[in-house]
mmCIF file with all atom_site columns, C-alpha atoms in Angstrom:
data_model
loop_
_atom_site.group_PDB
_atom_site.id
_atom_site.type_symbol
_atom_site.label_atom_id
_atom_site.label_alt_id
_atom_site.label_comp_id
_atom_site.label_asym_id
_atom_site.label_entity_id
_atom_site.label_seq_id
_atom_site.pdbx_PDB_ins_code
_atom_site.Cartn_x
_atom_site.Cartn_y
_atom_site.Cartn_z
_atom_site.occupancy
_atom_site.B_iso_or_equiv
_atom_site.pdbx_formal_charge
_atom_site.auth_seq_id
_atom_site.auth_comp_id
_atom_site.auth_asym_id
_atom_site.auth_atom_id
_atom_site.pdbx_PDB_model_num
ATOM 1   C CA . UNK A 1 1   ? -81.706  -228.225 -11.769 1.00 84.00 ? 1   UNK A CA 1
ATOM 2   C CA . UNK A 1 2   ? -85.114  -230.241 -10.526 1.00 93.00 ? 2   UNK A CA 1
ATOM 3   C CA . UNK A 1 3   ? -86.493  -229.659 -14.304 1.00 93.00 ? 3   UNK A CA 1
ATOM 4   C CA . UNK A 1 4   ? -83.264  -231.164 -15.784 1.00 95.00 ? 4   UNK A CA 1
ATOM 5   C CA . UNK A 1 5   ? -83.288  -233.999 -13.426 1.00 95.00 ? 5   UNK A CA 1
ATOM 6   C CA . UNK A 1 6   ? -87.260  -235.008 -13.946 1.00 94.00 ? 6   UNK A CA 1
ATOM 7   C CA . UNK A 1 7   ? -86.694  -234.758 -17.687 1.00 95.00 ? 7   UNK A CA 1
ATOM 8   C CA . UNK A 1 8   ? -83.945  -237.042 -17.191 1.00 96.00 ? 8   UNK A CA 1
ATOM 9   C CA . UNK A 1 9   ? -85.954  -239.409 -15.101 1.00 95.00 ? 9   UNK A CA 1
ATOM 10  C CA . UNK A 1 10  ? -88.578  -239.596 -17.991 1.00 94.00 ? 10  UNK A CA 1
ATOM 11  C CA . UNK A 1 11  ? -86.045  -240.554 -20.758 1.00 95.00 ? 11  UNK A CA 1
ATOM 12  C CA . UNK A 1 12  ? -85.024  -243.062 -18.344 1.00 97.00 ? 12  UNK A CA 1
ATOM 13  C CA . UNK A 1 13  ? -88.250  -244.308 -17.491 1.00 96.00 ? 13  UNK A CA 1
ATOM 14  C CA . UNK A 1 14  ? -89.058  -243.927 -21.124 1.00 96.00 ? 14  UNK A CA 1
ATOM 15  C CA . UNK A 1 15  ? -86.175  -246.130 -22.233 1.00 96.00 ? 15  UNK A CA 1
ATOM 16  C CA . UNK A 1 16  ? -87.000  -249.062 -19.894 1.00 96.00 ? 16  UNK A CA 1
ATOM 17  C CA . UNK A 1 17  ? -90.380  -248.513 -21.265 1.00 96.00 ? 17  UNK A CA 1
ATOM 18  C CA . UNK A 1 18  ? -89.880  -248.815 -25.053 1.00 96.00 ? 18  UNK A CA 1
ATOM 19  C CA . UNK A 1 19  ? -87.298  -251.951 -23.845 1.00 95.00 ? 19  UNK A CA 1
ATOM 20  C CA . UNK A 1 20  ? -90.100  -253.297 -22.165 1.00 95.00 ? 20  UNK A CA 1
ATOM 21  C CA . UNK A 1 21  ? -92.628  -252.866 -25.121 1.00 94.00 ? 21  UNK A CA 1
ATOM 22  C CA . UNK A 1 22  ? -90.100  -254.290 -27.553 1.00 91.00 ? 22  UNK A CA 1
ATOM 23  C CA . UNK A 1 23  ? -90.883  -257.650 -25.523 1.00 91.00 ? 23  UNK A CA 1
ATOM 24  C CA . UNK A 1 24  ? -94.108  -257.966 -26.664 1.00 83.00 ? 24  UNK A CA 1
ATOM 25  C CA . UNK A 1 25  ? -92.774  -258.884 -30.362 1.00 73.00 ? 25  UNK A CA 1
ATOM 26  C CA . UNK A 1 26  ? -96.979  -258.896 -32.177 1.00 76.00 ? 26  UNK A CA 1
ATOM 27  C CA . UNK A 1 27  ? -98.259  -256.986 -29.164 1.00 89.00 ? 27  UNK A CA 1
ATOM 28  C CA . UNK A 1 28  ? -96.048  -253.784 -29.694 1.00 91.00 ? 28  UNK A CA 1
ATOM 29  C CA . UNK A 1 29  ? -98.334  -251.538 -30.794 1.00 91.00 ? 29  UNK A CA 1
ATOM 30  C CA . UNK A 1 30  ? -101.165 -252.680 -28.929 1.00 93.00 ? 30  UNK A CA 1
ATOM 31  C CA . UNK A 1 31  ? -99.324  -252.028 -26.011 1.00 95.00 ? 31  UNK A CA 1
ATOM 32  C CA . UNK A 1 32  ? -98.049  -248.182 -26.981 1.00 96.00 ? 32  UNK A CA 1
ATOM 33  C CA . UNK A 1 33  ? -101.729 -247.841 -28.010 1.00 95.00 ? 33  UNK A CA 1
ATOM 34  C CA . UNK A 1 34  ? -103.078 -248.594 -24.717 1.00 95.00 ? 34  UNK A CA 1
ATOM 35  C CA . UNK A 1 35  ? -100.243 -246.931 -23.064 1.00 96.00 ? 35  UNK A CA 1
ATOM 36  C CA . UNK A 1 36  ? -100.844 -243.863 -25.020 1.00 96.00 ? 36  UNK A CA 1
ATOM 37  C CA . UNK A 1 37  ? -105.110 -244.053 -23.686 1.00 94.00 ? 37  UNK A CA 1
ATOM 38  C CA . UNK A 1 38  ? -103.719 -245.108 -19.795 1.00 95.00 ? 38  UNK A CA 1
ATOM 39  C CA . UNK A 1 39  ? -101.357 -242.502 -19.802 1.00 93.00 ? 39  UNK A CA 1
ATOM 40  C CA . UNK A 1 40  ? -104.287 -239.691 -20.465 1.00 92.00 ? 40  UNK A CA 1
ATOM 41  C CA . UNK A 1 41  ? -106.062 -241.586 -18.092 1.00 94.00 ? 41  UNK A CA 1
ATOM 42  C CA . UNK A 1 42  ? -103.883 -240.796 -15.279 1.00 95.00 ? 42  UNK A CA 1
ATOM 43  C CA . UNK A 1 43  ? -104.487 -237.042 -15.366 1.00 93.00 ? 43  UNK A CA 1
ATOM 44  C CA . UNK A 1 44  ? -108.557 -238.282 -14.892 1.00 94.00 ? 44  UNK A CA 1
ATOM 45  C CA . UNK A 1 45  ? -106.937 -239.578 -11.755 1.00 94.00 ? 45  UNK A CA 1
ATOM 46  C CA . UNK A 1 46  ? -104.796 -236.857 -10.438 1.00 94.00 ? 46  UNK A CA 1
ATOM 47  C CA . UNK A 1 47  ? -107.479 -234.545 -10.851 1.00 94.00 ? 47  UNK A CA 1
ATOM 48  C CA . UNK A 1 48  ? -109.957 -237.149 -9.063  1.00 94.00 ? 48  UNK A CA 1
ATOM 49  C CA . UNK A 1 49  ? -107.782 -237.683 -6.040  1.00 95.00 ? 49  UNK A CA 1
ATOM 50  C CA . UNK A 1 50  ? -107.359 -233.553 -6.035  1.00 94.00 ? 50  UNK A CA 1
ATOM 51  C CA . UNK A 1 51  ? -110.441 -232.304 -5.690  1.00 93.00 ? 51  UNK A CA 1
ATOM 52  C CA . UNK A 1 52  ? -110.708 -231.096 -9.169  1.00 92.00 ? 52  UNK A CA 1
ATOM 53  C CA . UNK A 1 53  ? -114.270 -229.206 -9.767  1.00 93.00 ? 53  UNK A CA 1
ATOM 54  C CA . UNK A 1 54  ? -116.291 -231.300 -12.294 1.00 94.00 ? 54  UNK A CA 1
ATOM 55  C CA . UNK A 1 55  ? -115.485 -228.784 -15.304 1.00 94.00 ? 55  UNK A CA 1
ATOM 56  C CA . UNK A 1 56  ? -112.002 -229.694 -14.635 1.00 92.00 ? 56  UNK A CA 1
ATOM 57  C CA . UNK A 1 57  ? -113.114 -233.378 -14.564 1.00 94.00 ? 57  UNK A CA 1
ATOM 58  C CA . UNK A 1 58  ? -114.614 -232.923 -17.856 1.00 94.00 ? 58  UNK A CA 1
ATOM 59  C CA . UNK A 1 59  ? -112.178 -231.595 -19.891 1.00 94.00 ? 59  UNK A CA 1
ATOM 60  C CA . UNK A 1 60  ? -109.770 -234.358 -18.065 1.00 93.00 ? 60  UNK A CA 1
ATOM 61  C CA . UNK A 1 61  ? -112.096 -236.921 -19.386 1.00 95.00 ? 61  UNK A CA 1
ATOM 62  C CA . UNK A 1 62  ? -112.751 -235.232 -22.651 1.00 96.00 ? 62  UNK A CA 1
ATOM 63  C CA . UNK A 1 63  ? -108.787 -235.314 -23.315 1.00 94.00 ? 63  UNK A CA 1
ATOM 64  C CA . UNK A 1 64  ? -109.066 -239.113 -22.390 1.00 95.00 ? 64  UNK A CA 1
ATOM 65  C CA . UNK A 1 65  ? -110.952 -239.726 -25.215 1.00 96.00 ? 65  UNK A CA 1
ATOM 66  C CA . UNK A 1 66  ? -109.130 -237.747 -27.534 1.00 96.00 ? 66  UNK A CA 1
ATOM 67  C CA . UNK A 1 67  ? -105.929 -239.886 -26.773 1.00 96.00 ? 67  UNK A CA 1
ATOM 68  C CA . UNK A 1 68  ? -107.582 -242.567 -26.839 1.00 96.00 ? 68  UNK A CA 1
ATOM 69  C CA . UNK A 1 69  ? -109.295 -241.827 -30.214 1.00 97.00 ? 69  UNK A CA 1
ATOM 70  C CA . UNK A 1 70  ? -105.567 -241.520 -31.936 1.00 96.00 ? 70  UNK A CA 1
ATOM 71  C CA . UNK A 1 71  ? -104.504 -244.787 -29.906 1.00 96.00 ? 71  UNK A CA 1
ATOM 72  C CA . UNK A 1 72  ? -107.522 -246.075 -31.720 1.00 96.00 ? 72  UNK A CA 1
ATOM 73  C CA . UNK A 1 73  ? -106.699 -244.926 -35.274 1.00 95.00 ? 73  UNK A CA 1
ATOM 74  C CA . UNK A 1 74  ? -102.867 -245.536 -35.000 1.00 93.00 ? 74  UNK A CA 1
ATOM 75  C CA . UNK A 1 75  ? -103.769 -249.162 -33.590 1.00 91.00 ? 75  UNK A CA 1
ATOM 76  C CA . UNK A 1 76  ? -106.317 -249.764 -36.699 1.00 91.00 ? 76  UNK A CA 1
ATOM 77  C CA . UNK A 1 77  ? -104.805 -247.085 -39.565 1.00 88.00 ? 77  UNK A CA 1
ATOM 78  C CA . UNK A 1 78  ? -101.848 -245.404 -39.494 1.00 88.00 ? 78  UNK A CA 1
ATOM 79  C CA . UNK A 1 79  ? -98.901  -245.719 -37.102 1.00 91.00 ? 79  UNK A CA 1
ATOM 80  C CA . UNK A 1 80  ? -98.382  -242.403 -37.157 1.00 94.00 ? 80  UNK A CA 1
ATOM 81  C CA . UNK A 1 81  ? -101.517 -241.638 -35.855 1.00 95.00 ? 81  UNK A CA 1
ATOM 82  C CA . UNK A 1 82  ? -99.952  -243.274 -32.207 1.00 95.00 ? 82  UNK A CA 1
ATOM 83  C CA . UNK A 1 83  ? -96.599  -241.364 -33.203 1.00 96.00 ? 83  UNK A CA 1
ATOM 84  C CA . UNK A 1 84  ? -98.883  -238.319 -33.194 1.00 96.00 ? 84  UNK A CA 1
ATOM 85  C CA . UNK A 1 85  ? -100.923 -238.782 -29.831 1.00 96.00 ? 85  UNK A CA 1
ATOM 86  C CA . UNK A 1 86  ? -97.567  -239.028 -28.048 1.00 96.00 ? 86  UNK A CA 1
ATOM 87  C CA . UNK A 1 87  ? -95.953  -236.140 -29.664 1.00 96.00 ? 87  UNK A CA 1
ATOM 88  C CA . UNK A 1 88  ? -98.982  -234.220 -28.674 1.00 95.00 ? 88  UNK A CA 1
ATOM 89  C CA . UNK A 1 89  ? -98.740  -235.180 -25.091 1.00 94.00 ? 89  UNK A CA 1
ATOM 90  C CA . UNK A 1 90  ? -96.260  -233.138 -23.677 1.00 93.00 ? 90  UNK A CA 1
ATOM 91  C CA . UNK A 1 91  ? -98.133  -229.933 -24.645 1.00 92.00 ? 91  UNK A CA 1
ATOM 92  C CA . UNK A 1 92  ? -100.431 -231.001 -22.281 1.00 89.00 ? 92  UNK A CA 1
ATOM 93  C CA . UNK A 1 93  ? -98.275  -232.414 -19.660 1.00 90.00 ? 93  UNK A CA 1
ATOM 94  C CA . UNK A 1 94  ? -96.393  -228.943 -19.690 1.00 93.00 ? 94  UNK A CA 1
ATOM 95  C CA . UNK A 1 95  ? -99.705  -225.996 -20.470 1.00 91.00 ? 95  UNK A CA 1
ATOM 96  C CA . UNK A 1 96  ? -102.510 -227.380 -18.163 1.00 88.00 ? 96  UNK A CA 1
ATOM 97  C CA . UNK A 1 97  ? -100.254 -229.663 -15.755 1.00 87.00 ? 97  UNK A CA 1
ATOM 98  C CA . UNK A 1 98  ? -97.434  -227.672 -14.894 1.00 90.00 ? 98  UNK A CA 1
ATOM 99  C CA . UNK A 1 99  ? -97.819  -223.766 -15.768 1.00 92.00 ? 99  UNK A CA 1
ATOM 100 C CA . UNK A 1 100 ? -102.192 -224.192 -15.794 1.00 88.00 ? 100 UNK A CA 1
ATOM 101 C CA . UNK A 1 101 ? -104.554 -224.955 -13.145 1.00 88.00 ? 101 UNK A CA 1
ATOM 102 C CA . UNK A 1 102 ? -104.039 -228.414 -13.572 1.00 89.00 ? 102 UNK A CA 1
ATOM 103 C CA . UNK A 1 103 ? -100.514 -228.184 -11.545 1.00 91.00 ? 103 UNK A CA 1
ATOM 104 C CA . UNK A 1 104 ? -103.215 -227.747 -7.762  1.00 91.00 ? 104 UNK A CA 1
ATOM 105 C CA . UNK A 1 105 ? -103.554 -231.579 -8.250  1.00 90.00 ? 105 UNK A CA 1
ATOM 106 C CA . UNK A 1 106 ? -100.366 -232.688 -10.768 1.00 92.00 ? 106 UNK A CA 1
ATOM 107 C CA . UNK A 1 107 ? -96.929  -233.359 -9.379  1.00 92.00 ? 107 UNK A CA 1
ATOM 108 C CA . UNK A 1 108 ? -94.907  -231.523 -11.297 1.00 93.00 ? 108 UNK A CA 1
ATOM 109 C CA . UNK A 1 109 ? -92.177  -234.161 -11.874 1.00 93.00 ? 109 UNK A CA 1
ATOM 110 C CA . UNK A 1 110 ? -94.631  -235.938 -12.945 1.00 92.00 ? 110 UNK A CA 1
ATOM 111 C CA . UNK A 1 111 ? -95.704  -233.354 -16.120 1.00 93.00 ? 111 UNK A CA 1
ATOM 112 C CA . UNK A 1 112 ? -92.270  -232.699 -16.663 1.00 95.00 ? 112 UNK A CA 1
ATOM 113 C CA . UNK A 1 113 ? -90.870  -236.085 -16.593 1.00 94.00 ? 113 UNK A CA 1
ATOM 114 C CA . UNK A 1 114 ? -93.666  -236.556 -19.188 1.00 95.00 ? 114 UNK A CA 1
ATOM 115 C CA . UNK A 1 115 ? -92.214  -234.594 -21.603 1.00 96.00 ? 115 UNK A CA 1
ATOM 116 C CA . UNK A 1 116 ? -89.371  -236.287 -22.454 1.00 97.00 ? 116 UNK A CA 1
ATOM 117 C CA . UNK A 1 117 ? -91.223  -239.386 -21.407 1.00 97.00 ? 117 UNK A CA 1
ATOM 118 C CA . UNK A 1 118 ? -93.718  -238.769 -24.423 1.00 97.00 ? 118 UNK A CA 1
ATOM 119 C CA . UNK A 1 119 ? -91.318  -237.563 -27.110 1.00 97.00 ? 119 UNK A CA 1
ATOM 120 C CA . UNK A 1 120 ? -88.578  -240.551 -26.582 1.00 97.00 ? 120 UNK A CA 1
ATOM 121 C CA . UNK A 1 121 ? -91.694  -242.896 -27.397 1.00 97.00 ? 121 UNK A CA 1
ATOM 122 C CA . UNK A 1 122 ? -93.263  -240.198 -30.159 1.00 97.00 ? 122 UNK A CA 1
ATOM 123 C CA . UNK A 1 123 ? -89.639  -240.541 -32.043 1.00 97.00 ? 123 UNK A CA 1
ATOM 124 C CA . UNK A 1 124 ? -89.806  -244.230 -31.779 1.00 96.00 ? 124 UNK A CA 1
ATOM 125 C CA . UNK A 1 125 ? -92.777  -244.647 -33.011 1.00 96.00 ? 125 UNK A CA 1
ATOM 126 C CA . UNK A 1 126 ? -92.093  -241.683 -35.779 1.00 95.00 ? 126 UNK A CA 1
ATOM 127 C CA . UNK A 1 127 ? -89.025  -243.951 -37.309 1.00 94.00 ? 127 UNK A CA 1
ATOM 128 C CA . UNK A 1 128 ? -91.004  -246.945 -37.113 1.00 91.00 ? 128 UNK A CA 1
ATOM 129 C CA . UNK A 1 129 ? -93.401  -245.312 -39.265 1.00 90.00 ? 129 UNK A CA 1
ATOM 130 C CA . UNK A 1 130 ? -90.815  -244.067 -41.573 1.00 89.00 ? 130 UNK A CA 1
ATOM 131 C CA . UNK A 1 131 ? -88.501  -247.251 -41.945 1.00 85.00 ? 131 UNK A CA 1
ATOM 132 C CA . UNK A 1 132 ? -91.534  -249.446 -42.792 1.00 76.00 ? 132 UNK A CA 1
ATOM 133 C CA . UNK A 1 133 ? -94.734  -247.625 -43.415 1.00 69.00 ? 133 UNK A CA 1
ATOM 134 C CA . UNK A 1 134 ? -96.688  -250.740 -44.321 1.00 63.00 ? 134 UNK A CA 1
ATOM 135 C CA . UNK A 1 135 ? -95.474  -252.856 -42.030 1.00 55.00 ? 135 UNK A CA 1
ATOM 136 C CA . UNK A 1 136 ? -94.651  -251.041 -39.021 1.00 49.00 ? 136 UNK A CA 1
ATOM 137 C CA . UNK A 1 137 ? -95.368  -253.870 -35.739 1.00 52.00 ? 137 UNK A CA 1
ATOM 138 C CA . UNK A 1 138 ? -97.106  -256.119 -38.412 1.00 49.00 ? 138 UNK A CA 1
ATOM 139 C CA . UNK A 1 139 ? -95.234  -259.460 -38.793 1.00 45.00 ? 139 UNK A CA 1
ATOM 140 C CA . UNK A 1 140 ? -97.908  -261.025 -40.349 1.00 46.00 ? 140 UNK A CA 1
ATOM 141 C CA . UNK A 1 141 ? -97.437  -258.101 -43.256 1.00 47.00 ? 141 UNK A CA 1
ATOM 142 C CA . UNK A 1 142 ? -93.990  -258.897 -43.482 1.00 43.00 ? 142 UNK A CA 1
ATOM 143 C CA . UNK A 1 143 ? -94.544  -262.601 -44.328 1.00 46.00 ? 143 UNK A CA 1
ATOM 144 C CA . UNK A 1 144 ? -94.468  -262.917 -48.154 1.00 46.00 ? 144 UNK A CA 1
ATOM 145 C CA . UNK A 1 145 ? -97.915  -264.528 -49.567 1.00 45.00 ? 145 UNK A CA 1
ATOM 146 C CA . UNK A 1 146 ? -97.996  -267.916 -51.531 1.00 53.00 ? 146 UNK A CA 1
ATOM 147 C CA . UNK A 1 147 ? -98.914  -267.692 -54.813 1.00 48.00 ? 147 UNK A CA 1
#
């Protein structure tokens, strides 16, 4: 019942979110990009605050950078780069922050909520990619050119 009721709380949290990003009209994707980096940054903070042995903190900060890297390309190449970080998410939220070691310093709402969290904005991002591939969150590609 607590698992159904956290993943509820992250498509909740997850709607307001995307709502919230929608706002930013030319900043859109620059927001889910950093988002997507913060988000893996907040582990490198759970695992500060709990004690976490410095291998732990490694491979915390080494999956920082990771996420960050595909905020990077989806920000600069391909949407679906950013549609892929997010998707990818959850199988970290859920293997090393709920059933792995990473659950000593994780709440697990939090990992859970994640998951649907990650995969409401994952799907967003996957039809924005697939409605308009060249001109997913670009206005300025929208705009026809003057000849």
């Amino acid at each position: 019942m607590l698992i159904a009721l956290w993943l509820l709380l992250g498509l909740l949290l997850g709607t307001a979110f995307l709502v919230f990003a929608q706002t930013k009209q030319r900043g859109e994707r620059r927001f889910l990009a950093v988002s997507l980096a913060v988000v893996a940054l907040v582990y490198v903070g759970f695992a500060t605050a709990g004690g976490a042995s410095a291998v732990w903190l490694g491979l915390e900060l080494l999956s920082a950078v990771f996420y960050g890297a595909l905020a990077w390309a989806g920000l600069r190449s391909s949407l679906w780069w950013l549609a892929v970080g997010w998707m990818a998410h959850p199988a970290w939220d859920v293997v090393l922050h709920y059933f792995g070691n990473g659950s000593e310093f994780t709440p697990a709402w939090f990992a859970i909520g994640c998951v649907s969290f990650d995969l409401l904005v994952a799907a967003y991002l996957a039809v924005q990619a697939w409605e308009r591939p060249n001109t997913a969150f670009n206005p300025a590609a929208q705009k026809p050119r003057a000849s």
